[in-house]
Amino acid sequence: MTVFKGFLTITKRNLKMVFLYIIIFLTISIMTQKMLGPQGGISFERESLDIAVIDRDGGALAKGLTEYLSAYHNIKDMPDDKSILQDRLFYREIYYIVTIPEDFENKVLLGTDTLPVTKVPGSTSGYYVDQQINTFINSVRVMTDGGFSLTDAIAKVQENSKESPQVTLIDKNGHGGSMPAHAFMYQYMPYIIISILCYTLGYIMIEFNKTDVRKRMRCSAVSDRAFNSQIFLGYVVVGFAVWCILSIMPIFVYRNDFLTDTNLPFYLLNSFILTIVALTLAFFVGSFLKSEELISAVVNVLSLGMSFLCGVFVSMDVLGKGVLTVAHFLPVYWYEIVNNLLAGNKVLSSSQMTELYQGLGIQLLFAAALLGAALVLRKNRAQAEG
Amino acid sequence: MIHIDNLVKRYGTLVALDHLSLDIHEGEIFGLLGPNGSGKTTAINCLLALLKYDKGTITIFGKEMRPDSYDIKQNIGVVMQNVAVFDQMSVWENIDYFCGLYVKDKERRRELVEEAIRFTGLEDFKKMRPKKLSGGLLRRLNIACGIVHKPKLIIMDEPTVAVDPQSRNRILEGILELNQQGSTIIYTSHYMEEVEQICSRIAIIDHGQVLATGTTEELKKMIKTGETITIEAIALDEDQLAQIRKLPHVFDISYEEQTLKVRLSSAKHNLVRILNYMQEHDIAFGRVFSELPTLNDVFLEITGKELRD
């Protein structure tokens, strides 16, 4: 087992890098989960702006609008002076100016005029105030058209604005409709598995593939078969160890949440199959790389490239159609398809189960293709060396 | 111990080994001497079954050598021309790794590794990585990895290339010691001084053919040159050179950059005769050297070219 022991010795030399990647992985996944997870969903806060309302009308409707806006924003007292108002807007003392014209009711509510407003150009918060003014005027208009007096209509709209709607997400996955925290960790796992295995095994294979070392090995009493078996064993052990470490991490971080997830076996199976894919990819990469300098470049292109294209760093929902079409030809895409299925559903229907097994099967096919390509590459290389 | 018969190896139209035949006996340090590209490394690679050859047979320890002859390989140590070690393993780990390819017992292996480290003088560098070693130390590590399992046959392919004189001497002394401990050694080099210094028998090889085989003395006897006399003389004219050429036992002279070089066959008083001629003709001369033939002379006469061409 000398070759296997040598394999592990070189692996030990690269442990620092493995732990560095694991720390990066933990940090990214926990941070993202905090930002986008269930807690992140309810941490929304309404924005309150400093605005000015210039009331030239003074009627009930104008007062009602001012009161309505004051429920959302801080109304600053400002003189009706165009240059002063522009200065304040320029220096961001206020972000929005509503000028209520004389005869507001007839011109705007009953007529077709629009309310003159001045805002910081291109600001998103400006649109937010626009929307609130529209809501107020439209609501009052609907109610007065429906028979309410102006005073009652204004009172009703103000009353309604104080009520906030109750939103309940359909709980399909046992996590209140949100993505479970551990699913974020599994979403990012391909990047880490591919990076760690390709780097570590790439470095090892560069050592074992050196022409002179290979020649020296062929002179020894160890047969090619024994050599290849021990290298294979090395791959299996390193791959399994990395998978175990990454699988234990969600247990430590999320404890019962993860352990009680009914999809736990599928999460483990999906990541295990991805580990097999990553091992074959590492074998492929190790078969053609000849210098350590190249490893970093190639592994970064592979791991980051696949991660960005296949929905690891950016959710698949926001990826373009073209990107997703290309991603079909990459194994990580199928991993993420399975992961999304597991994250979104507590109990999988039979069609979802079919989709899940299809995803797992396609990943295995990728692994077989990569292994075949690597073997052909190695055979050609051996023939070229005589 | 080793019998190579009629070996032919072609690379396309290039004939690397042209009906090469050799016999190497147990206990010898057998030198394969030839210029770069003469076929030495190809012969070694065929001997180790690293290369397929087109024709001929190779027998080692009485058995045919094939890629799967692991029982034969168990008793062979190889020191490659290029250093073949793992950069990510320390000196100790490298030697232990290569020892482990032959010796399974952990305790025995530890002893052998320590012995190889002592033998190559790497005691102070055990924990260092190869990249931090100097060229000479790296070569020594390469040798330690090749000989650690105490093989019966050691094949060394130019182990002193690009090595400083101090390390080279240490390596050569080590090779002699290994031989005294019972190992048969095949040593390839294009440094004739090394081969002359350590080899008990030598084969001169060029264009993939063995041109001559024998001990150093036997090879020297094969050639006409018995002595080469070199004299620093400021001015010699054509007549004088012609007369020197006619002196007894002289068969070749050259006069370049005020240095006269006279080759003579073996005979008594060769030097006296030439110096007498110089005095009689009032020819001023400076330093005078007399050299017995070297392997370079042997190579020159056999192949018509300098060994280091």
XYZ file of C-alpha atoms in Angstrom:
695
model
C 0.000 0.000 0.000
C 3.001 2.279 -0.488
C 1.394 4.217 -3.328
C -1.757 4.752 -1.270
C 0.280 5.950 1.705
C 2.235 8.296 -0.548
C -1.093 9.581 -1.884
C -2.236 10.349 1.656
C 1.092 11.965 2.552
C 0.696 14.450 -0.302
C -2.960 14.960 0.673
C -1.822 15.924 4.185
C 0.391 18.601 2.654
C -2.712 20.200 1.136
C -4.932 20.098 4.231
C -4.450 23.805 4.944
C -6.104 24.629 1.654
C -8.973 22.204 2.361
C -9.726 23.881 5.694
C -9.451 27.309 4.148
C -12.114 26.350 1.611
C -14.330 24.891 4.314
C -14.144 28.112 6.322
C -14.983 30.156 3.220
C -17.872 27.802 2.505
C -19.266 28.028 6.019
C -19.005 31.806 6.042
C -20.690 32.250 2.661
C -23.511 29.825 3.316
C -24.332 31.079 6.806
C -24.154 34.726 5.730
C -26.369 34.154 2.703
C -28.828 32.140 4.712
C -29.058 34.990 7.251
C -29.723 37.481 4.470
C -32.120 35.456 2.346
C -33.542 32.917 4.754
C -36.832 33.013 6.688
C -35.612 35.644 9.157
C -34.495 37.774 6.239
C -38.054 37.667 4.826
C -39.673 39.333 7.853
C -36.896 41.776 8.478
C -38.321 44.144 5.849
C -38.785 47.685 7.132
C -40.892 50.403 5.549
C -38.824 53.336 4.355
C -39.597 56.744 5.827
C -38.492 59.785 3.795
C -38.094 63.472 4.595
C -40.597 65.189 2.298
C -42.174 68.601 1.878
C -45.860 69.289 1.213
C -46.717 72.759 -0.134
C -50.436 73.146 0.405
C -51.820 75.987 -1.781
C -55.329 74.617 -1.556
C -55.957 74.214 2.165
C -59.097 72.133 1.589
C -60.157 68.870 3.230
C -58.715 66.719 0.459
C -55.329 68.477 0.637
C -55.232 68.122 4.407
C -56.270 64.486 4.104
C -53.423 63.791 1.670
C -50.927 65.560 3.933
C -52.102 63.523 6.910
C -52.017 60.322 4.835
C -48.425 60.930 3.774
C -47.389 61.893 7.303
C -48.332 58.360 8.380
C -45.478 57.076 6.199
C -42.993 59.949 6.007
C -41.543 62.885 7.925
C -43.165 66.055 6.609
C -40.760 68.969 6.831
C -42.041 72.472 7.177
C -40.870 74.438 4.136
C -41.640 77.890 2.705
C -43.392 78.016 -0.661
C -40.265 79.267 -2.418
C -39.105 77.438 -5.514
C -35.382 78.248 -5.143
C -35.299 77.299 -1.443
C -37.114 74.051 -2.158
C -34.702 73.189 -4.984
C -31.724 73.902 -2.715
C -33.081 71.627 -0.003
C -33.697 68.923 -2.559
C -30.194 69.345 -4.021
C -28.569 69.005 -0.590
C -30.818 66.017 0.171
C -32.463 67.687 3.171
C -35.678 66.537 1.582
C -36.204 63.865 -1.063
C -39.668 64.688 -2.382
C -41.812 67.809 -2.789
C -45.593 67.593 -3.287
C -47.197 70.804 -4.426
C -50.957 70.749 -3.867
C -52.494 73.318 -6.244
C -55.454 75.558 -5.536
C -58.756 73.927 -6.379
C -57.097 70.520 -5.847
C -60.358 68.613 -5.670
C -61.681 69.832 -9.017
C -58.390 69.768 -10.841
C -57.002 66.445 -9.694
C -59.745 64.370 -8.073
C -62.525 65.288 -10.465
C -60.431 66.575 -13.343
C -57.564 65.072 -15.278
C -54.678 67.125 -13.925
C -51.779 65.393 -12.247
C -50.363 66.471 -8.945
C -47.123 68.424 -9.479
C -44.260 66.733 -7.638
C -40.481 67.260 -7.562
C -38.148 64.447 -6.554
C -34.506 63.365 -6.630
C -34.084 62.163 -10.219
C -34.011 58.371 -10.584
C -34.487 57.666 -6.884
C -36.404 54.477 -6.077
C -37.864 56.021 -2.924
C -39.470 58.695 -5.158
C -41.443 56.018 -6.956
C -42.512 54.733 -3.583
C -44.102 58.122 -2.676
C -45.638 58.369 -6.186
C -47.339 55.076 -5.566
C -48.710 56.194 -2.200
C -50.138 59.438 -3.636
C -51.766 57.485 -6.479
C -53.217 55.004 -4.004
C -54.679 57.812 -1.890
C -56.244 59.737 -4.774
C -57.565 56.626 -6.521
C -59.023 55.240 -3.311
C -60.770 58.530 -2.468
C -62.043 58.751 -6.065
C -63.455 55.196 -5.952
C -65.167 55.852 -2.642
C -66.707 59.213 -3.592
C -67.888 57.642 -6.857
C -69.426 54.914 -4.735
C -71.466 57.420 -2.707
C -69.263 58.306 0.198
C -68.914 61.952 1.127
C -65.434 63.423 0.644
C -64.825 63.638 4.421
C -65.906 60.027 4.963
C -63.902 58.807 2.004
C -60.747 60.495 3.295
C -61.334 59.077 6.806
C -61.879 55.551 5.409
C -58.729 55.661 3.280
C -56.692 56.889 6.244
C -58.187 54.158 8.411
C -57.425 51.442 5.827
C -53.855 52.604 5.482
C -53.239 51.766 9.124
C -54.074 48.106 8.559
C -51.260 45.858 7.329
C -52.108 42.717 5.324
C -51.465 39.281 6.796
C -49.306 37.144 4.405
C -49.137 33.406 4.911
C -46.836 31.347 2.681
C -48.015 27.875 1.726
C -45.933 25.468 3.817
C -44.983 22.872 1.211
C -41.573 22.035 2.713
C -42.133 22.180 6.465
C -40.220 25.445 6.733
C -43.115 27.861 6.482
C -42.730 28.150 2.704
C -39.230 29.592 2.969
C -36.099 27.768 1.887
C -34.704 25.789 4.852
C -31.402 27.107 6.152
C -29.484 23.897 5.394
C -30.656 24.018 1.776
C -28.523 27.151 1.346
C -25.517 25.181 2.539
C -26.295 22.411 0.061
C -26.823 24.978 -2.684
C -23.220 26.213 -2.271
C -21.738 22.762 -1.754
C -20.825 22.095 -5.454
C -18.391 25.011 -5.458
C -16.589 23.706 -2.404
C -16.613 20.028 -3.345
C -15.295 20.730 -6.845
C -12.678 23.213 -5.625
C -11.349 21.067 -2.790
C -11.219 17.821 -4.769
C -9.830 19.302 -7.980
C -7.149 21.272 -6.142
C -6.067 18.503 -3.798
C -6.249 15.618 -6.233
C -4.874 17.786 -9.032
C -1.730 18.494 -7.003
C -1.379 14.815 -6.136
C -1.824 13.652 -9.714
C 0.712 16.176 -10.995
C 3.219 14.538 -8.656
C 2.333 11.005 -9.715
C 2.100 11.919 -13.402
C 5.588 13.404 -13.658
C 7.218 11.519 -16.527
C 10.295 10.601 -14.511
C 8.337 9.482 -11.472
C 6.057 7.367 -13.691
C 9.104 5.832 -15.342
C 10.638 5.159 -11.952
C 7.407 3.506 -10.787
C 7.349 1.279 -13.863
C 10.844 0.067 -12.980
C 9.665 -1.015 -9.537
C 8.179 -4.265 -8.336
C 4.695 -2.712 -8.107
C 2.458 -3.737 -11.001
C 0.454 -1.188 -12.986
C -2.703 -2.805 -11.681
C -1.635 -2.461 -8.035
C -0.550 1.116 -8.675
C -3.863 2.072 -10.302
C -5.886 0.325 -7.578
C -4.058 2.216 -4.859
C -4.530 5.533 -6.652
C -8.230 4.676 -7.025
C -8.412 3.873 -3.314
C -6.750 7.208 -2.564
C -9.415 9.001 -4.604
C -12.209 7.139 -2.840
C -10.824 7.860 0.637
C -10.161 11.551 -0.013
C -13.554 11.999 -1.728
C -15.404 10.188 1.051
C -13.590 12.169 3.755
C -14.447 15.496 2.109
C -18.085 14.412 1.668
C -18.287 13.311 5.339
C -16.853 16.600 6.616
C -19.238 18.627 4.457
C -22.198 16.437 5.472
C -21.439 16.731 9.176
C -21.276 20.520 8.996
C -25.048 21.122 8.529
C -25.690 18.828 11.517
C -23.471 20.989 13.722
C -24.808 24.254 12.384
C -28.530 23.496 12.046
C -28.907 20.471 14.366
C -32.559 19.322 14.610
C -33.748 21.458 11.723
C -31.555 19.400 9.422
C -31.870 16.066 11.197
C -35.677 16.154 11.166
C -35.909 17.127 7.494
C -37.661 14.260 5.737
C -35.502 14.886 2.678
C -32.272 14.353 4.625
C -31.362 11.054 2.855
C -31.846 12.725 -0.540
C -29.697 15.710 0.418
C -26.967 13.268 1.411
C -27.432 11.126 -1.712
C -27.402 14.171 -4.014
C -24.193 15.545 -2.476
C -22.630 12.062 -2.511
C -23.293 11.676 -6.223
C -21.925 15.161 -6.829
C -18.800 14.078 -4.945
C -18.430 11.191 -7.411
C -18.780 13.662 -10.288
C -16.183 15.952 -8.674
C -13.811 13.007 -8.226
C -14.038 12.069 -11.899
C -13.613 15.732 -12.829
C -10.513 15.898 -10.601
C -9.213 12.717 -12.249
C -9.795 14.252 -15.671
C -8.104 17.523 -14.702
C -5.200 15.629 -13.099
C -4.756 13.604 -16.275
C -3.844 16.531 -18.494
C -2.361 19.119 -16.142
C 1.395 19.078 -15.946
C 2.243 22.089 -13.818
C 1.082 23.343 -10.448
C 0.758 26.875 -11.811
C -2.028 25.766 -14.141
C -4.112 24.077 -11.460
C -5.316 27.264 -9.850
C -6.439 28.752 -13.174
C -8.192 25.612 -14.426
C -9.908 24.811 -11.123
C -11.140 28.382 -10.731
C -12.589 28.381 -14.230
C -14.308 25.049 -13.618
C -15.646 25.631 -10.110
C -16.597 29.287 -10.453
C -17.808 28.862 -14.040
C -20.123 26.003 -13.193
C -21.256 27.702 -9.997
C -22.294 30.883 -11.771
C -23.917 29.117 -14.703
C -25.764 26.469 -12.723
C -27.428 28.424 -9.933
C -24.972 27.904 -7.098
C -24.219 31.537 -6.334
C -27.222 33.030 -8.104
C -30.616 31.391 -7.821
C -31.801 29.632 -10.993
C -34.973 31.763 -10.925
C -33.026 34.859 -11.889
C -30.773 33.219 -14.482
C -31.487 33.886 -18.154
C -32.974 31.276 -20.462
C -29.796 31.066 -22.523
C -27.646 30.534 -19.451
C -29.906 27.755 -18.234
C -29.827 26.076 -21.648
C -26.021 25.998 -21.505
C -26.175 24.827 -17.885
C -28.054 21.688 -18.982
C -24.693 20.408 -20.250
C -23.064 20.731 -16.851
C -23.490 18.290 -13.947
C -23.897 20.973 -11.277
C -27.111 22.138 -12.955
C -28.715 18.742 -12.289
C -27.457 18.809 -8.731
C -29.155 22.182 -8.186
C -32.368 20.950 -9.805
C -32.484 18.153 -7.224
C -31.518 20.525 -4.408
C -34.283 22.967 -5.338
C -36.799 20.108 -5.390
C -35.735 19.067 -1.908
C -35.676 22.625 -0.582
C -39.147 23.419 -1.890
C -41.062 20.282 -0.959
C -41.400 18.378 2.269
C -43.011 15.393 0.586
C -42.167 14.650 -3.019
C -44.875 13.553 -5.414
C -44.231 10.649 -7.765
C -43.491 13.017 -10.656
C -41.097 14.947 -8.449
C -39.449 11.686 -7.426
C -38.986 10.869 -11.112
C -37.436 14.291 -11.648
C -35.174 13.714 -8.632
C -33.932 10.326 -9.837
C -33.479 11.771 -13.319
C -31.252 14.501 -11.842
C -29.201 11.980 -9.903
C -28.931 9.655 -12.915
C -27.755 12.432 -15.228
C -25.060 13.370 -12.710
C -23.861 9.754 -12.721
C -23.778 9.797 -16.519
C -21.593 12.908 -16.395
C -19.295 11.071 -13.981
C -19.054 8.092 -16.346
C -18.330 10.375 -19.327
C -15.592 12.247 -17.468
C -14.016 9.008 -16.273
C -14.048 7.606 -19.810
C -12.500 10.769 -21.242
C -9.784 10.745 -18.565
C -8.947 7.095 -19.232
C -8.641 7.724 -22.975
C -6.423 10.743 -22.271
C -4.174 8.717 -19.984
C -3.939 5.852 -22.455
C -2.897 8.213 -25.243
C -0.348 9.812 -22.974
C 1.100 6.448 -21.950
C 1.349 5.410 -25.615
C 3.097 8.672 -26.472
C 5.644 8.004 -23.737
C 6.404 4.606 -25.288
C 23.988 -11.750 -14.990
C 22.720 -9.692 -17.925
C 22.701 -10.853 -21.493
C 21.631 -8.499 -24.259
C 21.544 -10.074 -27.658
C 21.145 -8.359 -30.999
C 18.923 -5.552 -29.699
C 17.326 -3.312 -32.299
C 15.223 -0.257 -31.473
C 13.949 2.126 -34.112
C 12.161 5.467 -33.794
C 10.637 5.757 -37.232
C 13.577 5.823 -39.596
C 16.106 6.546 -36.842
C 17.886 3.443 -35.589
C 18.573 4.090 -31.902
C 19.984 0.640 -31.157
C 21.603 -1.227 -34.007
C 22.031 -4.929 -33.183
C 23.468 -4.118 -29.779
C 24.843 -7.069 -27.815
C 26.330 -7.019 -24.318
C 27.185 -9.375 -21.481
C 27.461 -7.996 -17.971
C 28.840 -10.176 -15.207
C 27.987 -10.308 -11.530
C 30.042 -7.994 -9.312
C 31.100 -5.675 -12.126
C 30.810 -1.951 -12.436
C 30.025 -1.907 -16.095
C 30.409 1.415 -17.881
C 28.409 2.367 -20.936
C 30.419 5.140 -22.501
C 29.219 7.202 -25.399
C 28.405 10.753 -26.470
C 24.957 12.266 -26.015
C 22.506 10.558 -28.362
C 24.639 7.461 -28.778
C 21.888 5.135 -27.469
C 22.927 4.681 -23.842
C 19.621 5.763 -22.302
C 17.623 3.869 -24.935
C 19.582 0.733 -24.078
C 18.894 1.257 -20.363
C 15.186 1.865 -21.012
C 14.978 -1.358 -23.026
C 16.860 -3.190 -20.295
C 14.304 -1.983 -17.748
C 11.403 -2.919 -20.064
C 10.335 0.715 -20.204
C 10.615 0.671 -23.981
C 9.449 -1.925 -26.430
C 12.209 -2.945 -28.822
C 11.926 -4.201 -32.345
C 14.298 -7.144 -32.209
C 16.593 -9.036 -29.867
C 16.435 -10.501 -26.382
C 17.304 -9.315 -22.878
C 17.923 -11.751 -20.036
C 18.535 -10.645 -16.461
C 19.329 -13.121 -13.647
C 18.794 -15.864 -16.235
C 15.206 -14.846 -17.015
C 13.770 -12.932 -19.922
C 13.070 -9.321 -18.940
C 9.500 -8.224 -19.668
C 7.309 -5.334 -18.408
C 5.643 -7.722 -15.932
C 8.873 -9.350 -14.681
C 8.287 -8.081 -11.151
C 10.497 -10.784 -9.601
C 13.424 -9.411 -11.616
C 12.495 -5.785 -10.933
C 12.441 -6.559 -7.201
C 16.228 -6.935 -7.377
C 16.964 -3.918 -9.552
C 17.647 -0.400 -8.332
C 17.354 2.475 -10.767
C 18.885 5.917 -10.635
C 17.350 7.876 -13.483
C 19.109 10.538 -15.505
C 16.513 13.097 -14.369
C 15.718 13.376 -10.692
C 12.528 11.391 -10.053
C 11.182 12.392 -6.647
C 7.991 13.866 -5.181
C 8.206 17.608 -4.530
C 5.544 17.486 -1.850
C 7.308 14.824 0.227
C 10.310 15.392 2.469
C 13.678 13.736 1.842
C 12.876 11.003 4.382
C 9.369 10.445 3.011
C 10.675 10.174 -0.554
C 13.278 7.560 0.331
C 10.753 5.673 2.456
C 8.233 5.759 -0.389
C 10.626 4.271 -2.944
C 11.851 1.731 -0.398
C 8.231 0.755 0.252
C 7.848 -0.238 -3.392
C 10.180 -3.175 -2.636
C 10.212 -3.733 1.140
C 6.949 -4.278 3.019
C 8.281 -4.699 6.581
C 8.038 -1.315 8.285
C 10.905 -1.846 10.737
C 13.249 -3.163 8.061
C 12.279 -0.259 5.854
C 13.104 2.248 8.572
C 16.576 0.722 8.940
C 17.169 0.773 5.186
C 16.008 4.381 4.868
C 18.313 5.496 7.687
C 21.166 3.586 6.078
C 20.541 5.161 2.670
C 20.416 8.606 4.264
C 23.738 7.997 5.998
C 25.221 6.550 2.827
C 24.329 9.607 0.757
C 25.148 12.081 3.532
C 21.644 13.508 3.749
C 21.349 13.316 7.558
C 20.923 17.083 7.922
C 18.276 17.343 5.242
C 15.814 14.595 6.222
C 12.866 16.926 6.745
C 13.555 19.215 3.826
C 11.524 19.197 0.650
C 13.397 18.476 -2.604
C 12.778 21.989 -3.936
C 14.947 23.391 -1.147
C 17.909 21.126 -1.919
C 20.873 22.123 -4.059
C 21.513 20.305 -7.356
C 24.122 18.046 -5.769
C 21.928 17.138 -2.796
C 19.023 16.468 -5.129
C 21.168 14.014 -7.105
C 22.147 12.334 -3.858
C 18.480 12.031 -2.931
C 17.823 10.514 -6.351
C 20.542 7.964 -5.697
C 19.255 7.228 -2.182
C 15.803 6.504 -3.624
C 17.321 4.142 -6.197
C 19.561 2.116 -3.925
C 17.668 2.147 -0.628
C 16.323 -1.418 -0.964
C 19.845 -2.838 -1.467
C 19.277 -4.340 -4.915
C 21.590 -6.897 -6.550
C 21.714 -4.848 -9.717
C 21.876 -1.054 -9.806
C 21.414 0.853 -13.031
C 22.669 4.416 -12.964
C 21.940 6.588 -15.951
C 24.268 9.581 -15.878
C 23.813 10.228 -12.155
C 26.426 12.991 -12.015
C 25.074 15.282 -14.724
C 25.137 18.917 -13.541
C 26.680 18.022 -10.186
C 29.413 20.027 -8.446
C 32.831 18.329 -8.121
C 32.452 17.720 -4.385
C 29.114 15.939 -4.769
C 30.431 14.087 -7.807
C 33.349 12.649 -5.852
C 31.016 11.627 -3.072
C 28.702 9.915 -5.553
C 31.581 8.059 -7.224
C 32.954 6.905 -3.865
C 29.463 5.734 -2.978
C 29.187 3.720 -6.185
C 32.466 1.946 -5.414
C 31.213 1.222 -1.904
C 27.931 -0.204 -3.232
C 29.921 -2.449 -5.531
C 32.080 -3.607 -2.628
C 28.886 -4.441 -0.750
C 28.009 -6.859 -3.562
C 25.906 -4.919 -6.045
C 26.498 -5.172 -9.755
C 26.363 -1.732 -11.303
C 25.674 -0.509 -14.790
C 26.891 3.024 -15.121
C 26.278 5.227 -18.130
C 28.112 8.474 -18.636
C 29.730 10.678 -21.191
C 32.359 11.710 -18.628
C 35.260 9.408 -19.521
C 37.258 10.289 -16.378
C 34.430 8.965 -14.199
C 34.073 5.791 -16.203
C 37.819 5.244 -16.181
C 37.914 5.873 -12.427
C 35.229 3.447 -11.294
C 34.334 0.945 -14.021
C 35.827 -2.501 -14.108
C 34.678 -3.036 -17.691
C 33.552 -0.589 -20.319
C 31.560 -0.714 -23.524
C 32.038 2.130 -25.968
C 28.794 2.798 -27.732
C 27.959 5.097 -30.634
C 25.078 5.198 -33.128
C 23.457 2.419 -31.116
C 26.314 -0.005 -31.671
C 28.913 -1.393 -29.303
C 32.236 -0.396 -30.836
C 34.504 -1.956 -28.249
C 34.261 -3.710 -24.898
C 36.892 -4.442 -22.272
C 38.709 -3.130 -19.246
C 40.320 0.295 -19.494
C 43.682 -1.300 -20.149
C 42.281 -3.667 -22.760
C 40.648 -0.789 -24.575
C 43.813 1.266 -24.516
C 45.756 -1.645 -25.946
C 43.343 -1.831 -28.837
C 44.547 1.497 -30.198
C 47.748 2.622 -31.834
C 48.418 5.561 -29.494
C 50.797 4.521 -26.743
C 51.825 7.989 -25.663
C 50.942 11.590 -26.471
C 53.704 14.175 -26.038
C 52.737 17.850 -25.872
C 55.433 20.550 -26.206
C 55.016 24.322 -26.112
C 57.168 25.586 -28.985
C 57.076 29.158 -30.244
C 58.106 28.635 -33.861
C 58.156 25.473 -35.898
C 58.305 25.492 -39.665
C 56.905 22.940 -42.060
C 60.296 21.274 -42.614
C 60.815 20.761 -38.910
C 57.304 19.325 -38.539
C 57.957 16.956 -41.431
C 61.169 15.769 -39.792
C 59.460 15.195 -36.440
C 56.799 13.200 -38.264
C 59.561 10.926 -39.578
C 60.957 10.159 -36.099
C 60.569 6.513 -34.973
C 57.130 5.475 -33.566
C 55.516 8.838 -34.441
C 52.305 8.325 -36.375
C 50.536 11.632 -35.997
C 51.456 15.213 -35.164
C 49.570 18.477 -34.913
C 50.827 22.022 -34.344
C 48.288 24.601 -33.266
C 48.581 27.769 -31.196
C 52.289 27.195 -30.571
C 51.625 23.751 -29.142
C 53.043 20.644 -30.724
C 51.143 17.431 -30.091
C 52.862 14.183 -31.092
C 51.151 10.810 -30.965
C 53.413 7.817 -30.772
C 52.971 4.107 -30.500
C 54.210 2.395 -27.346
C 58.028 2.368 -27.201
C 60.886 3.236 -24.869
C 62.584 6.696 -24.956
C 59.942 8.385 -27.123
C 60.225 11.634 -25.142
C 64.058 11.622 -25.144
C 64.163 11.240 -28.908
C 61.871 14.212 -29.498
C 63.657 16.475 -27.005
C 67.029 15.555 -28.574
C 65.698 16.605 -31.946
C 64.542 19.959 -30.529
C 67.962 20.631 -28.963
C 69.905 19.562 -32.032
C 67.920 21.990 -34.160
C 68.035 24.837 -31.632
C 64.278 24.956 -31.297
C 63.201 26.898 -28.238
C 60.490 25.180 -26.203
C 58.623 25.679 -22.938
C 56.615 23.166 -20.953
C 56.588 19.503 -21.958
C 53.905 16.920 -21.098
C 53.807 13.208 -21.695
C 50.456 11.433 -21.362
C 49.470 7.827 -21.589
C 46.385 7.201 -23.734
C 42.994 8.077 -22.236
C 39.576 6.730 -23.052
C 39.127 9.831 -25.134
C 42.063 8.677 -27.284
C 40.424 5.284 -27.510
C 37.146 6.852 -28.532
C 38.883 9.172 -30.963
C 40.660 6.364 -32.716
C 37.681 4.046 -32.798
C 35.054 6.558 -33.898
C 37.163 9.278 -35.443
C 35.621 11.944 -33.198
C 36.034 13.387 -29.722
C 33.846 11.840 -27.024
C 32.393 15.177 -26.005
C 31.365 16.203 -29.527
